mmCIF file of C-alpha atoms in Angstrom:
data_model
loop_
_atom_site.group_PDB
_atom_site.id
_atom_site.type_symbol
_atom_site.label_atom_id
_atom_site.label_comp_id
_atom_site.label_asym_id
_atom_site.label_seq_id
_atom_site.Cartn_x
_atom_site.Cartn_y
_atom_site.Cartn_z
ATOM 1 C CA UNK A 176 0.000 0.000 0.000
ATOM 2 C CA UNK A 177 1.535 3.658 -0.922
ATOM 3 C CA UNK A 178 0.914 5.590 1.675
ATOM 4 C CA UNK A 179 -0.876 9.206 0.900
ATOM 5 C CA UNK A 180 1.258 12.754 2.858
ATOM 6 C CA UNK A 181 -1.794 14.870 4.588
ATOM 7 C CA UNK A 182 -1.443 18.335 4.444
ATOM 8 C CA UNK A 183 -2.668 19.380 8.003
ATOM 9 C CA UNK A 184 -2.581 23.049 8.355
ATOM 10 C CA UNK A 185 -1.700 26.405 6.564
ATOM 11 C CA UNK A 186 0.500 28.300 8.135
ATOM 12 C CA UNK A 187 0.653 31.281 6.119
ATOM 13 C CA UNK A 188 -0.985 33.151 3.013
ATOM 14 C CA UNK A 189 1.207 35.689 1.267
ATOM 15 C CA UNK A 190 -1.008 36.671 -2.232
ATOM 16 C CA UNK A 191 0.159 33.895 -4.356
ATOM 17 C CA UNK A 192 1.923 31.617 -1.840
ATOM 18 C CA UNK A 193 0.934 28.897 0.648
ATOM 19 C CA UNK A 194 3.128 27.075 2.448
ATOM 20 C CA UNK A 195 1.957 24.209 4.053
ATOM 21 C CA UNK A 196 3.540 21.714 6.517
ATOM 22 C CA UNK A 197 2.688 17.733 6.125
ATOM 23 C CA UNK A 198 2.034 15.074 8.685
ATOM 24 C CA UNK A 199 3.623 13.226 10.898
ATOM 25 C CA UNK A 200 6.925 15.152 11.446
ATOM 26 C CA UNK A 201 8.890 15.864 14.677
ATOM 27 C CA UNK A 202 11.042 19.252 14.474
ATOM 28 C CA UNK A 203 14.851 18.580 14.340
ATOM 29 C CA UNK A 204 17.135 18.766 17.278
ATOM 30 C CA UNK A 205 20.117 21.552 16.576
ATOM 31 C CA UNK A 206 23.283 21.581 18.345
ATOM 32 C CA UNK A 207 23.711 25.607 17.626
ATOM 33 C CA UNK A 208 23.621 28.381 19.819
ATOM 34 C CA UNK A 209 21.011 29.769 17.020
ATOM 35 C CA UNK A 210 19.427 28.841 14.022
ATOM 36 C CA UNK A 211 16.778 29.583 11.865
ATOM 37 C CA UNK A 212 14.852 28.095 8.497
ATOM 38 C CA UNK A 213 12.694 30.475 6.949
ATOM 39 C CA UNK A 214 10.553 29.697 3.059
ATOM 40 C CA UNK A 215 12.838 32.418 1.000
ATOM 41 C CA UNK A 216 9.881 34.005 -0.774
ATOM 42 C CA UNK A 217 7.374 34.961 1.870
ATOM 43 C CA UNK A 218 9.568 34.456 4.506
ATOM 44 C CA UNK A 219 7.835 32.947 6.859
ATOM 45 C CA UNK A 220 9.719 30.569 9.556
ATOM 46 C CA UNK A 221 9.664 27.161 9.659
ATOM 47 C CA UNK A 222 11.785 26.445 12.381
ATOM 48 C CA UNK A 223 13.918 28.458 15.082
ATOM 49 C CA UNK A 224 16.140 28.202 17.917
ATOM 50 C CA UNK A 225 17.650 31.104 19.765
ATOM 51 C CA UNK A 226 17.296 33.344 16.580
ATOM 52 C CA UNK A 227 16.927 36.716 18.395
ATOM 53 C CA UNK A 228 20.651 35.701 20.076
ATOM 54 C CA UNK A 229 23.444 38.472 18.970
ATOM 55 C CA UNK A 230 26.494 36.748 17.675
ATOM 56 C CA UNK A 231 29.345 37.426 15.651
ATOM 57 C CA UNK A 232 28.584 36.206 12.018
ATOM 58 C CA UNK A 233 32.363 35.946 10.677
ATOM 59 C CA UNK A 234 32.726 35.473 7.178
ATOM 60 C CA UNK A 235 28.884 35.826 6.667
ATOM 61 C CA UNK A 236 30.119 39.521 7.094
ATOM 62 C CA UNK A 237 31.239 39.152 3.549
ATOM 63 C CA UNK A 238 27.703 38.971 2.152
ATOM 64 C CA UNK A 239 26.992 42.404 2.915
ATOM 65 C CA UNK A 240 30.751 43.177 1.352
ATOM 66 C CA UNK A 241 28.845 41.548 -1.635
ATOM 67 C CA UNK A 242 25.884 43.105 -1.455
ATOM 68 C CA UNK A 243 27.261 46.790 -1.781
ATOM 69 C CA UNK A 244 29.335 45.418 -5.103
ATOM 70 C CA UNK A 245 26.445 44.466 -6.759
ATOM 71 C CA UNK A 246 24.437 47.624 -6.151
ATOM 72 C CA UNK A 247 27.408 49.563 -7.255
ATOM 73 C CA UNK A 248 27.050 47.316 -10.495
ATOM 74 C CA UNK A 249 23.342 47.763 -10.861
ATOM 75 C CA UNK A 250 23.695 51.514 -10.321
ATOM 76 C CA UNK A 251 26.173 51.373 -13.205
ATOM 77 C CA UNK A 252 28.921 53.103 -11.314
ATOM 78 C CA UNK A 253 31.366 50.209 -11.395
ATOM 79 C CA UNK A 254 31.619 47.437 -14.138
ATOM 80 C CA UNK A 255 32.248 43.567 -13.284
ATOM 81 C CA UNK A 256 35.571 43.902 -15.983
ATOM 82 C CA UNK A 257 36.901 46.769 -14.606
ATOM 83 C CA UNK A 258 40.202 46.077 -12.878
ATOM 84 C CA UNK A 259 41.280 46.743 -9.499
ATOM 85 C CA UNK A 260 44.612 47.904 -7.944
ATOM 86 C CA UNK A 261 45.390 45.657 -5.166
ATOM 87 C CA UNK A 262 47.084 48.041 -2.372
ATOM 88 C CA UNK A 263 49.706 46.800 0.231
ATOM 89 C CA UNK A 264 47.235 46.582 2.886
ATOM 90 C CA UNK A 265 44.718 44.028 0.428
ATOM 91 C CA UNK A 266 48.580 41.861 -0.216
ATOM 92 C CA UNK A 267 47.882 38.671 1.369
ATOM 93 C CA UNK A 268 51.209 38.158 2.474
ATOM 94 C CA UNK A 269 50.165 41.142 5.385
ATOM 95 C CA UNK A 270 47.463 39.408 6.500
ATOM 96 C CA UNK A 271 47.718 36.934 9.538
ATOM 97 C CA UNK A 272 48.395 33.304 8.120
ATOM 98 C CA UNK A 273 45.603 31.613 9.551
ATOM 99 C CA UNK A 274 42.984 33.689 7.699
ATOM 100 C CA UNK A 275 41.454 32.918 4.552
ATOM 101 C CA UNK A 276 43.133 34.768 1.820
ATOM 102 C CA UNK A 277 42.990 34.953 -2.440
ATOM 103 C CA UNK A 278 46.254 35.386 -2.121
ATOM 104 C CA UNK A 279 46.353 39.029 -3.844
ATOM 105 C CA UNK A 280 49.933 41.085 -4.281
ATOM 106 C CA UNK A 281 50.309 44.021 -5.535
ATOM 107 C CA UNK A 282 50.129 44.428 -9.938
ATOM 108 C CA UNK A 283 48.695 41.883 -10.339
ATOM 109 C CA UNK A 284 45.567 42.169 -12.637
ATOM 110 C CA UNK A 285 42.210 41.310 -11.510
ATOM 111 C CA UNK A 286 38.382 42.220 -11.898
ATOM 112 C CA UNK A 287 35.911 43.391 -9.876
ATOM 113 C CA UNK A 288 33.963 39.809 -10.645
ATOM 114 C CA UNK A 289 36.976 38.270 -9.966
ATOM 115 C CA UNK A 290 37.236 39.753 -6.530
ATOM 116 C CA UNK A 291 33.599 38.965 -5.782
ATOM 117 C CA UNK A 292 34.441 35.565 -6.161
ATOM 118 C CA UNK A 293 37.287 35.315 -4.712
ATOM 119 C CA UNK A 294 35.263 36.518 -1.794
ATOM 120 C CA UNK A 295 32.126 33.811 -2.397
ATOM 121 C CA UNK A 296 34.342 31.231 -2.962
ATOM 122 C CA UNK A 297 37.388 31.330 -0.759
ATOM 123 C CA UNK A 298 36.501 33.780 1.234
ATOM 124 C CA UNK A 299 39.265 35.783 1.023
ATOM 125 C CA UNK A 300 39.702 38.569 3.360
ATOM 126 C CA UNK A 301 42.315 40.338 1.028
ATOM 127 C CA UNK A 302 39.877 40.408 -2.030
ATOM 128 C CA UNK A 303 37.283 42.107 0.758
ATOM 129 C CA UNK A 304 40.177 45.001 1.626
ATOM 130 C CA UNK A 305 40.716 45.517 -1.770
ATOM 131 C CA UNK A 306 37.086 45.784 -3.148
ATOM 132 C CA UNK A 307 36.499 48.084 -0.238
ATOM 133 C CA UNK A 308 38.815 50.490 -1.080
ATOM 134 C CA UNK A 309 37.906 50.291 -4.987
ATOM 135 C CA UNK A 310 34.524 50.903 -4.145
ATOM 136 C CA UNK A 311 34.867 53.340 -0.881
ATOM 137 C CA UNK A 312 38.597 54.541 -1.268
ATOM 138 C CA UNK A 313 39.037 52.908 2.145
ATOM 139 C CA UNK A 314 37.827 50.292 4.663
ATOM 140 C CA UNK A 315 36.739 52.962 6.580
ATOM 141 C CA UNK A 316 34.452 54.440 4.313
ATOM 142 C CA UNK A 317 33.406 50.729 3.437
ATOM 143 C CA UNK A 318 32.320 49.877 6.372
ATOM 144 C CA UNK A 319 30.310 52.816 7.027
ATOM 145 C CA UNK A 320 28.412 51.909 4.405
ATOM 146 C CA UNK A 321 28.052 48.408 5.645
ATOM 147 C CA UNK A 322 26.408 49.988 8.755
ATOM 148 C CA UNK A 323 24.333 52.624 6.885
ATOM 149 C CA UNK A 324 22.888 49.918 4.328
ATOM 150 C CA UNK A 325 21.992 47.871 7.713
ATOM 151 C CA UNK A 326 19.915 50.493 9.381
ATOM 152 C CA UNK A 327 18.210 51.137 5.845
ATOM 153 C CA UNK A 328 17.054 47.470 5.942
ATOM 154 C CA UNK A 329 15.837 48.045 8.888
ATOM 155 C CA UNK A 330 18.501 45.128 10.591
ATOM 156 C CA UNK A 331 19.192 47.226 13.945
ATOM 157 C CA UNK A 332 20.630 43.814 15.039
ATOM 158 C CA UNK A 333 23.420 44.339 12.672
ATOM 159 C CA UNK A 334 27.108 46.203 13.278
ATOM 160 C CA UNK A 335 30.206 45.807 11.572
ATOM 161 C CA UNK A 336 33.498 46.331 12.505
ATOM 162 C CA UNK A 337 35.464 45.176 9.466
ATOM 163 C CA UNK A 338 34.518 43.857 5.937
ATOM 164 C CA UNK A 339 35.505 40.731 6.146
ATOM 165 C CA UNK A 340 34.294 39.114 9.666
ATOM 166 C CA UNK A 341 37.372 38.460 11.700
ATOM 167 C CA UNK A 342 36.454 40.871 14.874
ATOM 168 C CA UNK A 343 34.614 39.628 17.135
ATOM 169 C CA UNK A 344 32.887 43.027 17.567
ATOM 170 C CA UNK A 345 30.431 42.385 14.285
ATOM 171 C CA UNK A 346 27.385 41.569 15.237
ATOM 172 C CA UNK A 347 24.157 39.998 13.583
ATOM 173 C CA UNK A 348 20.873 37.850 14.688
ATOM 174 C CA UNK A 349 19.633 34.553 12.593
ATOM 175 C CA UNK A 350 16.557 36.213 12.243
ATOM 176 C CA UNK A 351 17.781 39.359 11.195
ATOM 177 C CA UNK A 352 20.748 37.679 8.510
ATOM 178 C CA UNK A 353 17.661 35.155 7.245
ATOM 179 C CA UNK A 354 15.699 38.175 6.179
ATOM 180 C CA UNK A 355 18.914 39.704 5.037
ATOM 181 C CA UNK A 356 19.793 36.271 2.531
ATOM 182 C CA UNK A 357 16.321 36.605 1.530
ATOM 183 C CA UNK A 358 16.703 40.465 0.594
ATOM 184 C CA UNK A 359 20.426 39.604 -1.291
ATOM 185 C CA UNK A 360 18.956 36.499 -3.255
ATOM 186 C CA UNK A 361 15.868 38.641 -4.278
ATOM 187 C CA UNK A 362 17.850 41.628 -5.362
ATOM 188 C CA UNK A 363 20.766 39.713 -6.798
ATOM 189 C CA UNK A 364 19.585 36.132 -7.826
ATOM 190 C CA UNK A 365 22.214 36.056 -10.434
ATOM 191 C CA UNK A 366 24.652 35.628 -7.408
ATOM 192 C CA UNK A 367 23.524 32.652 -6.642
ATOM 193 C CA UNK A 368 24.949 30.743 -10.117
ATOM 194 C CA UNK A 369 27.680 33.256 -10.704
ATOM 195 C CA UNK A 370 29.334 33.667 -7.126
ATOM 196 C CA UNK A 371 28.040 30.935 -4.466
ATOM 197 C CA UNK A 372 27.506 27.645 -5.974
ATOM 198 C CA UNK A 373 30.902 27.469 -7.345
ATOM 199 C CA UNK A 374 33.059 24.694 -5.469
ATOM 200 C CA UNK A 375 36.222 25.558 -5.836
ATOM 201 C CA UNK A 376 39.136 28.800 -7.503
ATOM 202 C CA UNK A 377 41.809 29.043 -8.954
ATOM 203 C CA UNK A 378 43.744 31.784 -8.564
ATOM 204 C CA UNK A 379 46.168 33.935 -9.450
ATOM 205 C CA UNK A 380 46.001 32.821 -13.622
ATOM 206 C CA UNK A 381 48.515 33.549 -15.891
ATOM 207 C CA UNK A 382 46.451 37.069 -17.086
ATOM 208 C CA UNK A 383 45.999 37.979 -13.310
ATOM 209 C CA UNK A 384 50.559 38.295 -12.789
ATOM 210 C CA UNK A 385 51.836 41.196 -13.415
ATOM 211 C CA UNK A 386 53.784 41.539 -17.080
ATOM 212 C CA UNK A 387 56.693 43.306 -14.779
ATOM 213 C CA UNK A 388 57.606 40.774 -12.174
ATOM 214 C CA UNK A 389 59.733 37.918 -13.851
ATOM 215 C CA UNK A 390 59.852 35.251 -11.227
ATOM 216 C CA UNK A 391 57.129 32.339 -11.479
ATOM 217 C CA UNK A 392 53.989 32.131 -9.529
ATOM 218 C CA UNK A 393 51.909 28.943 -9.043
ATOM 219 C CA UNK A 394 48.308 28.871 -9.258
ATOM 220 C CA UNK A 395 46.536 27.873 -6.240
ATOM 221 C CA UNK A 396 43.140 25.952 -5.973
ATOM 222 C CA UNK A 397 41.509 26.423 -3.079
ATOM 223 C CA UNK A 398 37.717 24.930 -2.455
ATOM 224 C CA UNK A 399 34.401 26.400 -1.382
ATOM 225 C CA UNK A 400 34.170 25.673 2.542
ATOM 226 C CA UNK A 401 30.181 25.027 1.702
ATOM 227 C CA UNK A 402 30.429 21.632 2.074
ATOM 228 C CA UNK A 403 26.467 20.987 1.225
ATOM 229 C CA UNK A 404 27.808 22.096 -2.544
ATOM 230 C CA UNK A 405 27.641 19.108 -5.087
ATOM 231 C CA UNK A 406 26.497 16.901 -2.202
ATOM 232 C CA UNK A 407 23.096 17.603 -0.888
ATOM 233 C CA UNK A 408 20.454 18.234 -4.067
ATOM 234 C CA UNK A 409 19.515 22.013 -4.496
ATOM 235 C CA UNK A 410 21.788 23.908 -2.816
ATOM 236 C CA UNK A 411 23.498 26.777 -4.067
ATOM 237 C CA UNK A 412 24.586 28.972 -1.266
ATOM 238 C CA UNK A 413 25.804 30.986 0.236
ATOM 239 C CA UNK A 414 28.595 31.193 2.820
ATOM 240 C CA UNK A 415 30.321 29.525 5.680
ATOM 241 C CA UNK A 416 32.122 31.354 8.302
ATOM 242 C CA UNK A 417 34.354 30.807 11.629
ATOM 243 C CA UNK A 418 35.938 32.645 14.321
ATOM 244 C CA UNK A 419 36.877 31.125 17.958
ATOM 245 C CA UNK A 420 34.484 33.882 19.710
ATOM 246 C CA UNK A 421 31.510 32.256 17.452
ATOM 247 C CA UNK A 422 32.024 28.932 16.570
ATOM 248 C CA UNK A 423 31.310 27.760 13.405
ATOM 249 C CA UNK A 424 28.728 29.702 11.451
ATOM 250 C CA UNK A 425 26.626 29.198 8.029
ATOM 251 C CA UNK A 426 23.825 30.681 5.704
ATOM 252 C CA UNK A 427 22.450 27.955 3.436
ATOM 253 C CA UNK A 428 20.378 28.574 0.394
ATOM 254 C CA UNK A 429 18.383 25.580 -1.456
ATOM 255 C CA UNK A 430 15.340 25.197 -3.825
ATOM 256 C CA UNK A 431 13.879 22.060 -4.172
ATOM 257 C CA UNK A 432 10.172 21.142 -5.853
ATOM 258 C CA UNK A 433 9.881 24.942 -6.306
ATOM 259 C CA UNK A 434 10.470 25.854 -2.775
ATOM 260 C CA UNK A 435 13.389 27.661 -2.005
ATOM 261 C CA UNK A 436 14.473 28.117 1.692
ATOM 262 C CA UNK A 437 17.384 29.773 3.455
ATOM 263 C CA UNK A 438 18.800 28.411 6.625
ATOM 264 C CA UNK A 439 21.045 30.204 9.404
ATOM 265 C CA UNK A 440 23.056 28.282 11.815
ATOM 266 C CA UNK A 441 25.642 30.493 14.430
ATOM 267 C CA UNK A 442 27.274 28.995 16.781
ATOM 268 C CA UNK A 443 28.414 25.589 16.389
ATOM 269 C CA UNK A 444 31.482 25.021 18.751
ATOM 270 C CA UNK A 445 34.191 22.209 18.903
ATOM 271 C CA UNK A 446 37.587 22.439 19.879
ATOM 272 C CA UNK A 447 38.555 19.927 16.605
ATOM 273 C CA UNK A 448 38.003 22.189 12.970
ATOM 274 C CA UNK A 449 37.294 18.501 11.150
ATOM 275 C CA UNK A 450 34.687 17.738 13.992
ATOM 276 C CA UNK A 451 33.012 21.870 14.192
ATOM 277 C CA UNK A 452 32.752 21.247 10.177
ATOM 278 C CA UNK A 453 30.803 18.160 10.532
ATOM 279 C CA UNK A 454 28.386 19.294 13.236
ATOM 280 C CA UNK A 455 27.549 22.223 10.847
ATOM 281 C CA UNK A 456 26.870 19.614 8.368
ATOM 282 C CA UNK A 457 24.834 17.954 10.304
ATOM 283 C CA UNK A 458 22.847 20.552 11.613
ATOM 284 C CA UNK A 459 22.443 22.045 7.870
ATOM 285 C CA UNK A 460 21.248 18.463 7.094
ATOM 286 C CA UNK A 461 18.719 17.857 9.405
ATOM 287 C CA UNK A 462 16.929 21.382 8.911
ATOM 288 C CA UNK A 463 17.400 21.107 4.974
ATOM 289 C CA UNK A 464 15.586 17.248 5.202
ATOM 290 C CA UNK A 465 13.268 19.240 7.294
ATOM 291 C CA UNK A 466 12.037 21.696 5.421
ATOM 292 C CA UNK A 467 12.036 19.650 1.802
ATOM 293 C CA UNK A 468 10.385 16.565 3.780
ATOM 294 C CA UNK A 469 7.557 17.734 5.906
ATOM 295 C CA UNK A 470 6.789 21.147 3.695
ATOM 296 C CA UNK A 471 6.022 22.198 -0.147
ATOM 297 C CA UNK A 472 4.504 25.814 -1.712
ATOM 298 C CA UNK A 473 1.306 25.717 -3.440
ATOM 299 C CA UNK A 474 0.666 28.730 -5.754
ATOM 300 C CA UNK A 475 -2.844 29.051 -6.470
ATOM 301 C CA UNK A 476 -4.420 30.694 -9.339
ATOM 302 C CA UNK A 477 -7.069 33.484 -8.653
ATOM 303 C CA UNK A 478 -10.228 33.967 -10.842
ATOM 304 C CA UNK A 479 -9.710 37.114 -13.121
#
């Protein structure tokens, strides 16, 4: 005998989306200080834990980085080809060795789309230095935007300290980065395929050296630390981050049966890196089976 999924309740109307939840299903266990799953369109949320909590995002800091490039491109005032001087303070070889990095230097050649994903990707905190300063003229003046764009969103959970997500002193909410993923994927869904579900980068090529500088330079590949890439079906985003003060952190994107949903988790602690990584995993898992198991949108049509 097949057995026949009962849709039991609505929980929410939003003009031409229902989401409903099917029966039986028990709501997963999370081993996060916070996390959140919320359906990406109307935004309502399917599951929570904590999500009001204040903690350090880390790399998700970088979304925001990304956001501000791609209004610059929409407003036409940069151009994804245009190249950008890397300064000594974006030189990878200044920044602390345990960070990510792109592994910028100074003369080499590289775009603005390049740096964008060179921040998806690898997360590079040089390529975040050096967009900010293309864009802003300095980190500064980049991160005052950062905080300006956050109270115009209406995120007053939101401060940041640095582009890139290595203070401590950043500060965001699941809630309040779930409606901010669902804001950056509406206004830039081309993100999605051209920055965030790429798996891995090579970098620097042979066009990025610069002509001037004789000595040989090996490209490095370096892999997407979104592990749910390639191996759970429908995701395509969007980034993973880590500091000690937070733990390990992620902001999932996935669209399955013509639901998409986004998924925050903060604060995953382990003392082993291998072990933290897996716990996210797990935790991105079990909300993921969650919401793709036990939920689907129904869009109605309305008599004319």
């Amino acid at each position: 005998m097949v057995s026949k999924k009962k849709f039991f309740f609505l929980p929410f109307l939003l003009l031409s989306t229902l989401v409903f939840a099917q029966t039986p299903f028990e709501k997963p266990e999370i081993f996060a200080t916070s996390a959140i799953l919320i359906e990406a369109q109307s935004g309502f949320v399917l599951y929570e834990k904590n999500a009001d909590t204040i903690i350090a995002p880390a790399s998700l800091t970088k979304l925001m980085t990304l956001h501000l490039a791609y209004q610059q491109l929409k407003a036409k005032k940069i151009k994804k080809t245009d190249l950008v001087p890397i300064t000594s303070k974006a030189w990878a070889l200044k920044l602390p060795r345990h960070t990510s990095r792109m592994f910028l230097e100074p003369g080499q050649r590289v775009s603005v789309l390049e740096l964008m994903r060179g921040i998806a990707i690898v997360s590079g905190n040089d390529a975040t230095i050096a967009l900010a300063e293309y864009l802003e003229g300095s980190v500064k003046n980049f991160v005052a935007k950062m905080n300006e764009e956050s109270k115009r969103l209406g995120l007053d959970s939101f401060y940041f300290e640095d582009t890139s997500g290595i203070s401590p002193k950043n500060k965001i909410t699941a809630r309040q980065f779930a409606k901010f993923c669902q804001i950056y994927i509406q206004e830039h869904p081309q993100s999605l395929q051209e920055l965030h579900s790429h798996t891995k980068m090579i970098y620097p090529l042979k066009e990025n050296l610069n002509p001037l500088i004789k000595r040989r330079r090996n490209k490095i590949l370096q892999h997407n630390n979104n592990t749910f890439l390639g191996r759970v079906k429908g995701v395509d985003g969007l980034k993973t981050g880590f500091i000690s003060e937070s733990g390990y952190n992620i902001a999932l994107s996935a669209s399955q049966n013509n639901m998409r949903v986004i998924a925050v988790i903060l604060g995953v602690f382990n003392n082993s890196p291998k072990q933290g990584v897996r716990q996210r995993y797990a935790n991105g898992k079990k909300l993921l089976s969650y919401a793709f198991d036990y939920h689907t949108v129904y869009k109605p049509t309305f008599p004319s």
